[in-house]
Coordinates of C-alpha atoms and ligand atoms in Angstrom, one line a residue:
M1 CA 8.7 -40.3 -5.6
K2 CA 7.5 -37.9 -8.0
L3 CA 4.7 -36.7 -9.6
W4 CA 6.1 -36.6 -13.0
G5 CA 8.4 -40.1 -12.3
G6 CA 6.9 -42.5 -15.6
R7 CA 8.7 -40.8 -18.5
F8 CA 12.4 -40.3 -16.7
S9 CA 15.1 -43.3 -16.4
S10 CA 17.7 -41.2 -14.0
E11 CA 16.8 -38.8 -10.9
L12 CA 17.0 -35.1 -11.3
D13 CA 20.4 -34.0 -10.7
S14 CA 20.5 -32.8 -7.5
Q15 CA 21.4 -29.0 -7.7
A16 CA 18.7 -28.8 -10.6
A17 CA 16.3 -30.3 -8.1
Q18 CA 17.2 -27.7 -5.3
L19 CA 16.8 -24.7 -8.4
N20 CA 13.5 -25.9 -9.5
N21 CA 11.9 -26.3 -5.8
S22 CA 9.7 -23.6 -4.6
L23 CA 8.9 -25.3 -1.1
P24 CA 11.3 -22.4 0.5
F25 CA 8.8 -20.6 -0.2
D26 CA 5.7 -22.1 -1.4
Y27 CA 4.7 -23.8 1.6
R28 CA 3.3 -20.3 2.4
L29 CA 0.2 -21.6 -0.3
G30 CA -0.2 -25.2 2.2
E31 CA -3.8 -23.8 3.7
V32 CA -5.3 -22.5 1.0
D33 CA -3.7 -25.4 -1.3
V34 CA -6.0 -28.0 0.9
I35 CA -8.9 -25.5 0.9
G36 CA -8.6 -25.3 -3.2
S37 CA -8.0 -29.5 -2.9
I38 CA -11.3 -30.1 -0.9
A39 CA -13.1 -28.0 -3.6
W40 CA -11.8 -30.1 -5.9
A41 CA -12.9 -33.1 -4.2
K42 CA -16.6 -32.3 -4.9
A43 CA -16.0 -31.3 -7.9
I44 CA -14.3 -34.6 -9.4
Q45 CA -17.2 -36.4 -7.2
K46 CA -19.9 -34.0 -8.8
A47 CA -18.6 -35.5 -12.4
N48 CA -19.2 -38.8 -11.2
I49 CA -14.9 -39.5 -10.5
L50 CA -15.4 -40.2 -7.2
T51 CA -17.9 -41.9 -5.3
G52 CA -18.9 -40.5 -2.2
A53 CA -17.7 -42.6 0.0
E54 CA -14.5 -42.2 -1.7
S55 CA -14.4 -37.9 -1.3
E56 CA -15.3 -38.8 2.3
V57 CA -11.9 -40.1 2.4
I58 CA -10.1 -37.4 0.7
I59 CA -11.7 -34.4 2.1
S60 CA -11.6 -35.6 6.3
C61 CA -8.0 -36.6 5.1
L62 CA -8.0 -32.9 3.7
E63 CA -8.9 -31.8 7.0
R64 CA -6.7 -32.8 8.8
I65 CA -4.1 -31.5 6.9
L66 CA -5.5 -28.4 7.2
A67 CA -5.1 -29.5 11.1
E68 CA -1.7 -30.0 10.5
F69 CA -1.0 -27.1 8.8
R70 CA -2.5 -24.5 11.1
S71 CA -0.7 -25.9 13.8
G72 CA 2.1 -26.4 12.5
E73 CA 2.6 -30.0 12.6
F74 CA 2.6 -30.9 8.9
D75 CA 6.1 -32.8 8.2
F76 CA 7.7 -31.7 4.8
S77 CA 9.7 -34.3 3.4
P78 CA 13.1 -33.7 1.2
S79 CA 11.5 -34.8 -2.1
D80 CA 8.6 -32.6 -1.9
E81 CA 9.0 -30.0 -5.0
D82 CA 6.8 -27.3 -4.5
I83 CA 3.8 -27.6 -1.9
H84 CA 0.9 -29.3 -4.2
T85 CA 3.7 -32.1 -4.3
A86 CA 3.9 -31.8 -0.3
V87 CA -0.2 -32.0 -0.2
E88 CA -0.8 -34.9 -2.9
R89 CA 1.9 -37.0 -0.7
R90 CA 0.6 -36.3 2.6
L91 CA -2.9 -37.4 0.9
T92 CA -1.7 -41.1 0.0
E93 CA -0.2 -41.5 3.3
L94 CA -3.2 -40.3 5.0
A95 CA -5.6 -42.0 2.5
G96 CA -3.9 -45.6 0.6
P97 CA -4.1 -44.8 -3.2
V98 CA -7.6 -43.7 -3.4
G99 CA -5.2 -40.5 -2.9
G100 CA -4.3 -40.3 -6.2
K101 CA -7.4 -39.8 -7.7
L102 CA -7.7 -36.6 -6.7
H103 CA -5.4 -34.7 -9.6
T104 CA -7.8 -35.8 -12.3
G105 CA -8.3 -33.5 -14.5
R106 CA -6.0 -31.1 -12.7
S107 CA -3.0 -29.6 -13.4
R108 CA -0.6 -27.4 -11.3
N109 CA -0.4 -24.6 -13.5
D110 CA -4.6 -24.2 -12.7
Q111 CA -3.9 -25.3 -9.1
V112 CA -1.7 -23.0 -8.5
A113 CA -2.9 -19.9 -10.2
T114 CA -6.0 -20.6 -8.4
D115 CA -4.0 -20.9 -4.6
F116 CA -1.8 -18.1 -5.4
R117 CA -5.2 -16.1 -6.4
M118 CA -6.3 -17.4 -3.0
W119 CA -3.8 -16.4 -1.1
V120 CA -3.6 -12.3 -2.6
M121 CA -7.7 -12.0 -1.5
Q122 CA -6.4 -13.2 1.8
A123 CA -2.8 -10.7 2.3
I124 CA -5.7 -7.4 0.6
D125 CA -8.1 -7.9 3.4
S126 CA -4.9 -8.2 5.9
L127 CA -3.3 -5.2 4.7
V128 CA -6.3 -2.9 4.2
G129 CA -7.0 -3.2 7.8
Q130 CA -3.9 -2.3 8.2
L131 CA -4.2 0.7 5.9
V132 CA -7.6 1.4 8.1
G133 CA -5.3 2.0 11.6
V134 CA -3.1 4.6 9.3
L135 CA -6.1 6.4 8.1
Q136 CA -7.6 6.8 12.0
A137 CA -4.5 7.9 13.0
L138 CA -4.3 10.4 10.8
G139 CA -8.1 11.2 11.4
K140 CA -7.5 11.1 14.9
R141 CA -4.3 13.9 14.4
A142 CA -6.9 15.7 12.2
E143 CA -9.2 16.1 15.3
E144 CA -6.9 17.0 18.2
D145 CA -4.5 19.2 15.7
M146 CA -6.9 21.6 15.3
G147 CA -6.1 25.2 15.0
V148 CA -2.4 24.9 14.6
L149 CA -0.6 26.7 12.0
L150 CA 2.5 26.2 10.8
P151 CA 4.1 26.4 6.6
G152 CA 3.2 24.6 3.8
Y153 CA 6.6 24.4 2.0
T154 CA 6.7 24.2 -1.9
H155 CA 10.7 22.8 -3.0
T156 CA 10.9 22.5 1.3
Q157 CA 10.5 26.1 1.0
R158 CA 8.3 27.9 2.8
A159 CA 5.4 29.2 1.3
Q160 CA 2.3 29.7 2.4
P161 CA 0.7 29.1 6.1
I162 CA -1.5 26.2 6.4
Y163 CA -2.9 24.3 9.0
L164 CA -1.8 21.5 10.6
S165 CA -4.5 18.8 10.3
H166 CA -5.3 20.2 6.3
F167 CA -1.3 18.5 6.2
W168 CA -2.3 15.4 8.0
M169 CA -5.7 15.3 5.8
G170 CA -3.7 15.3 2.6
H171 CA -2.0 12.2 3.4
A172 CA -5.1 10.4 3.9
E173 CA -6.0 11.4 0.6
A174 CA -3.6 9.6 -0.8
L175 CA -4.0 6.5 2.1
L176 CA -7.9 6.2 1.3
R177 CA -7.3 5.6 -2.6
D178 CA -4.4 3.2 -1.7
R179 CA -7.1 1.5 -0.3
E180 CA -9.4 2.3 -3.4
R181 CA -6.7 0.2 -6.0
F182 CA -6.2 -2.1 -3.4
Q183 CA -9.8 -3.5 -3.0
T184 CA -9.9 -3.4 -7.5
C185 CA -6.9 -5.3 -7.1
K186 CA -9.1 -7.9 -5.0
V187 CA -12.0 -8.1 -8.2
H188 CA -10.0 -8.5 -10.2
T189 CA -7.7 -11.5 -8.2
G190 CA -11.0 -13.0 -7.7
V191 CA -10.9 -15.1 -11.5
L192 CA -11.0 -18.6 -10.5
P193 CA -8.3 -20.4 -12.8
L194 CA -8.9 -24.2 -12.2
G195 CA -10.3 -26.0 -15.0
S196 CA -8.2 -25.2 -17.3
G197 CA -6.3 -28.0 -16.5
A198 CA -2.9 -27.5 -17.8
L199 CA -3.8 -25.5 -20.1
A200 CA -6.5 -26.7 -22.8
G201 CA -9.4 -26.8 -19.8
T202 CA -10.2 -30.4 -18.4
S203 CA -12.1 -32.9 -20.2
F204 CA -13.9 -33.8 -17.8
E205 CA -17.2 -32.4 -16.7
I206 CA -15.8 -29.9 -14.3
D207 CA -18.5 -27.4 -12.1
R208 CA -16.4 -24.2 -12.6
E209 CA -19.4 -22.4 -11.2
F210 CA -19.1 -24.2 -8.7
L211 CA -15.8 -24.3 -7.9
A212 CA -15.9 -20.1 -8.2
V213 CA -18.7 -20.1 -5.2
E214 CA -16.9 -22.8 -3.1
L215 CA -13.9 -20.9 -2.8
G216 CA -15.2 -17.8 -3.1
F217 CA -14.4 -16.1 -6.6
A218 CA -17.1 -13.9 -8.0
Q219 CA -15.9 -14.9 -11.4
V220 CA -15.1 -17.4 -14.0
S221 CA -11.9 -17.6 -15.7
R222 CA -13.0 -17.0 -20.0
N223 CA -10.1 -18.7 -21.6
S224 CA -7.6 -21.4 -20.7
L225 CA -4.4 -20.1 -22.5
D226 CA -5.1 -17.1 -20.6
A227 CA -5.3 -18.6 -17.2
V228 CA -2.3 -20.5 -16.6
A229 CA -0.2 -17.7 -17.6
D230 CA -2.3 -14.3 -15.7
R231 CA -0.2 -12.7 -12.9
D232 CA -1.8 -9.3 -13.5
F233 CA -3.1 -9.4 -10.3
A234 CA 0.3 -10.1 -8.6
V235 CA 1.8 -7.1 -10.9
E236 CA -1.5 -5.3 -9.7
F237 CA -1.3 -5.9 -6.2
L238 CA 2.4 -5.3 -6.1
F239 CA 1.9 -1.9 -7.9
A240 CA -0.6 -1.4 -5.7
A241 CA 1.6 -1.9 -2.7
S242 CA 4.2 0.3 -3.9
L243 CA 2.0 3.4 -4.3
L244 CA 1.5 2.8 -1.5
A245 CA 4.4 2.3 -0.2
L246 CA 5.8 5.6 -1.5
H247 CA 3.4 7.2 0.2
L248 CA 4.2 6.2 3.0
S249 CA 8.0 7.2 2.4
R250 CA 7.1 10.4 1.9
L251 CA 4.6 10.8 4.7
A252 CA 8.2 8.9 6.4
D253 CA 10.4 12.3 5.1
A254 CA 7.8 15.1 6.7
L255 CA 7.6 13.6 9.9
I256 CA 11.7 13.1 10.1
L257 CA 12.4 16.6 8.8
Y258 CA 10.0 18.3 11.5
S259 CA 11.5 15.8 14.3
T260 CA 15.0 18.1 13.2
A261 CA 15.9 20.2 15.7
E262 CA 16.1 22.6 13.2
F263 CA 12.6 22.5 12.6
G264 CA 11.7 20.8 15.9
F265 CA 7.3 20.7 14.9
I266 CA 7.1 17.2 16.0
E267 CA 8.8 15.0 18.8
M268 CA 8.5 11.2 18.2
A269 CA 8.1 8.8 21.1
D270 CA 10.2 7.1 22.8
A271 CA 9.0 3.5 21.8
Y272 CA 9.3 4.4 17.9
S273 CA 13.2 6.3 18.2
T274 CA 16.0 4.8 18.3
G275 CA 19.7 6.1 19.5
S276 CA 23.2 6.2 18.9
S277 CA 26.3 4.0 19.7
L278 CA 28.4 6.6 20.0
M279 CA 26.5 9.8 20.5
P280 CA 24.6 9.6 23.9
Q281 CA 22.1 12.3 22.8
K282 CA 21.3 11.2 19.4
K283 CA 17.1 10.7 18.7
N284 CA 16.9 9.0 15.9
A285 CA 14.1 8.3 13.1
D286 CA 15.2 5.0 12.0
P287 CA 11.6 3.8 12.0
M288 CA 10.2 6.4 9.7
E289 CA 14.1 6.2 7.7
L290 CA 13.2 2.3 7.1
T291 CA 10.3 3.4 6.0
R292 CA 11.7 5.6 3.5
A293 CA 13.7 2.7 2.4
K294 CA 11.3 0.3 1.8
A295 CA 9.1 2.0 -0.2
G296 CA 12.7 1.9 -2.7
T297 CA 12.6 -2.7 -2.2
I298 CA 9.1 -2.4 -2.4
L299 CA 8.9 -1.0 -6.1
G300 CA 12.0 -2.9 -6.8
R301 CA 10.1 -6.1 -6.3
L302 CA 7.6 -5.2 -8.7
T303 CA 9.9 -4.0 -11.9
G304 CA 11.7 -8.0 -11.0
L305 CA 8.0 -8.8 -11.9
L306 CA 7.3 -7.3 -14.5
A307 CA 10.9 -8.5 -15.5
V308 CA 10.4 -11.9 -15.7
L309 CA 6.2 -11.7 -17.3
K310 CA 8.0 -10.0 -20.2
G311 CA 7.9 -11.8 -23.6
L312 CA 7.1 -14.8 -21.8
P313 CA 5.3 -18.0 -24.6
S314 CA 1.3 -18.6 -23.9
A315 CA 0.0 -20.9 -21.3
Y316 CA 2.3 -21.8 -17.9
D317 CA 5.9 -21.4 -18.2
K318 CA 8.6 -22.2 -15.3
D319 CA 9.1 -18.6 -15.3
L320 CA 6.3 -17.9 -13.4
Q321 CA 6.9 -19.6 -9.6
E322 CA 8.8 -16.9 -9.5
D323 CA 5.9 -14.7 -9.3
K324 CA 5.8 -16.0 -5.2
Q325 CA 8.4 -14.5 -3.1
P326 CA 7.3 -10.7 -4.2
V327 CA 4.4 -11.0 -3.2
F328 CA 4.4 -12.5 0.2
D329 CA 8.0 -10.5 0.5
V330 CA 6.0 -7.0 0.2
A331 CA 3.5 -8.6 1.5
D332 CA 5.0 -8.8 4.7
T333 CA 6.9 -6.1 4.7
L334 CA 3.7 -3.5 4.8
L335 CA 2.1 -5.4 7.3
V336 CA 5.3 -4.2 9.7
L337 CA 5.6 -0.8 7.7
L338 CA 1.7 0.0 8.7
P339 CA 1.1 -0.3 12.2
V340 CA 4.7 1.2 12.9
M341 CA 3.6 4.1 10.9
A342 CA -0.2 4.6 12.7
G343 CA 1.9 3.9 15.9
V344 CA 4.0 7.2 15.0
L345 CA 0.8 9.2 14.3
S346 CA -0.7 8.7 17.1
T347 CA 2.2 8.7 19.9
L348 CA 4.1 11.8 18.3
S349 CA 3.8 15.5 20.1
I350 CA 3.4 18.4 18.5
R351 CA 5.0 22.1 19.0
P352 CA 2.7 24.4 17.9
Q353 CA 4.5 27.2 19.1
K354 CA 7.9 26.3 17.2
M355 CA 5.5 25.8 14.1
R356 CA 3.9 29.5 14.4
A357 CA 7.9 31.1 15.5
A358 CA 8.1 29.3 11.6
L359 CA 5.6 31.0 10.0
D360 CA 7.2 34.5 8.8
P361 CA 4.9 37.4 7.0
A362 CA 6.9 37.1 3.8
M363 CA 4.6 33.8 3.3
L364 CA 1.4 36.9 2.8
A365 CA 3.1 38.3 -0.1
T366 CA 0.9 36.2 -1.9
D367 CA -1.9 38.0 -0.3
L368 CA -0.3 41.3 -0.3
A369 CA -0.8 40.9 -4.2
D370 CA -4.7 39.0 -3.8
Y371 CA -4.8 42.0 -1.5
L372 CA -4.2 44.6 -4.5
V373 CA -6.4 42.5 -6.7
H374 CA -8.7 43.4 -4.6
K375 CA -7.8 47.3 -5.2
G376 CA -8.4 46.4 -9.1
I377 CA -5.0 45.8 -9.9
P378 CA -3.9 42.8 -12.8
F379 CA -2.6 40.1 -11.0
R380 CA 0.7 40.2 -12.9
E381 CA 1.5 43.8 -11.7
A382 CA 0.0 43.1 -8.1
H383 CA 2.9 40.0 -8.7
H384 CA 5.8 42.5 -9.6
L385 CA 4.8 45.1 -6.7
S386 CA 4.2 42.8 -4.0
G387 CA 7.8 41.5 -4.6
R388 CA 8.9 45.0 -4.7
A389 CA 7.6 45.3 -1.3
V390 CA 9.7 41.7 0.0
R391 CA 12.6 43.3 -1.7
R392 CA 12.1 46.7 0.1
S393 CA 11.4 45.3 3.0
A394 CA 14.4 43.0 3.1
E395 CA 16.9 46.2 2.5
L396 CA 15.4 48.5 5.3
G397 CA 15.8 44.7 7.7
V398 CA 12.1 44.6 8.6
G399 CA 9.7 42.2 7.8
L400 CA 7.2 42.4 5.3
N401 CA 4.3 43.6 7.8
E402 CA 7.0 45.9 9.8
L403 CA 7.2 48.2 6.1
P404 CA 5.6 51.7 7.0
V405 CA 2.4 52.2 4.9
A406 CA 4.3 55.1 2.9
E407 CA 6.6 52.4 1.5
F408 CA 3.9 50.5 0.0
Q409 CA 2.0 53.8 -1.4
A410 CA 5.2 54.8 -2.6
I411 CA 5.2 51.3 -4.5
H412 CA 2.1 51.9 -5.7
P413 CA -0.4 54.8 -4.9
V414 CA -3.2 52.6 -4.3
F415 CA -2.3 51.0 -1.2
E416 CA -3.7 51.9 1.6
N417 CA -4.1 51.9 5.5
D418 CA -5.7 48.6 5.1
V419 CA -2.8 46.9 3.6
Q420 CA -1.8 46.3 7.7
E421 CA -5.0 43.2 7.5
V422 CA -3.1 41.5 4.9
F423 CA 0.4 40.1 8.0
D424 CA -2.0 37.8 9.8
F425 CA -1.9 34.2 9.3
E426 CA -4.6 33.2 10.6
R427 CA -7.2 36.0 8.2
S428 CA -4.6 34.4 5.5
A429 CA -6.0 31.3 5.9
A430 CA -9.8 31.6 6.5
M431 CA -9.6 33.1 3.2
H432 CA -8.7 29.9 1.8
G433 CA -11.9 28.6 1.7
V434 CA -12.3 27.1 -1.8
I435 CA -13.2 23.1 -1.8
G436 CA -10.3 21.8 -0.2
G437 CA -8.7 24.7 0.9
T438 CA -6.8 25.4 3.8
S439 CA -9.7 27.4 5.4
P440 CA -11.1 26.0 8.9
T441 CA -14.1 25.5 7.6
Q442 CA -12.9 23.6 4.8
V443 CA -11.0 21.6 7.0
K444 CA -13.3 20.7 9.2
K445 CA -15.6 19.3 6.0
Q446 CA -12.6 17.3 5.0
I447 CA -12.5 15.5 8.7
S448 CA -16.1 15.1 8.4
E449 CA -16.0 13.7 4.8
F450 CA -12.7 11.7 5.5
W451 CA -14.3 9.9 8.5
K452 CA -17.8 8.7 6.5
R453 CA -15.7 7.8 3.0
L454 CA -13.5 5.9 5.6
A455 CA -16.1 4.3 7.3
S456 CA -17.9 3.4 3.3
G457 CA -14.8 1.8 1.9
Ligands
LIG1 N1 5.4 -24.5 -8.2 C1 5.2 -24.3 -8.9 C2 4.8 -23.0 -9.6 O1 5.3 -22.1 -8.3 C3 3.5 -25.0 -9.9 C4 3.3 -25.0 -11.1 C5 4.1 -26.4 -12.0 N2 3.7 -26.6 -13.0 C6 4.5 -27.4 -13.9 N3 4.1 -27.4 -15.0 N4 5.6 -27.6 -13.4 O2 4.8 -22.5 -10.3

């Protein structure tokens, strides 16, 4: 029995029915659909549409259906066209004709928008929980790896010495922003559409404020046309997810690079490495490569939904049924990527000697220019003079630190014996002591503030 069979004289074509059927994916809204229906039963009783006895029957049957979903015992029928139809069909099986009263004043349009928002709010809670796990892993790494210097890169070229803890904290900053974005998205999602009816609002005296409190929404939607059409929350969710995935992909890429034999800065634990079917020596970082790849798939989901929504006419259109798969798929993917990243971070081993060996005195050329600035030379000229020293050291085939003082003085008489002091990586790092810089004092401050921010979010 279709929910809408009255005006039709023939059955829906079977392939059209297949196209229409959203149950293959929206079955995941089962629990929130029933929870929403329990609240709705209470609201229509308050509006005197159900007697106390009727609402008791309906609610106890809905509670049984909820238990069936939770235990995986709910039986779907081939005639169920979506999750809402399935729940109402089952309710009528259990409660008899009184079950037919539940949908009074409600449309699947406001119902699905409500269900989906509830699902997204729950998904955000799970994702944020897993994201915190990654942040904790980064925080612990930053604490444990204190004092380890390595080259910082720009353009993938050795740039300036930095502390490894500074590098970990850099990635943590991006992920803290992601957490905040998800939290903001949750606030935007917490606006209740139920009571908007198909599009015009409901004609019964429904207490929407009551429904909002029952279902954990902080606000009630203010315009029924917008309420049934608005999928901004889903787009915001996918955007927050895309940025998070992008941040994970950048971290993954650095870890892949640093684990190559050429860098050798880190080694991933066997639990997060895979082998080659042909080459016995291979240890591949497949989980990190897939993390890098999935960021692409996830942002495709974002652009896909934006394209579906673009240009839709007012209120509900069936196009909106396409909103769920991208969100489900992206949430599922992130719920795998996040714990894997946390595991990779907490189990990898670092090779501080390799990092140290990659520090080249030429990476202190900027410090050399700064030395000249302290002697009163304008920076632009100091930059040029330091560059000449780099060139001279290359001509002589020696490190910048090995260039004799006489050679420095031939470049500019302001150079003195104290120029040797520049060639000390620890000293260089310590001098980068501004807020946010790589000096040990600043890095320690970053870490302690990081834990506070993590706990207060
Ligand atoms: N399965 C539909 C969806 O996911 C439910 C809403 C159907 N509304 C309608 N007027 N046909 O969007």
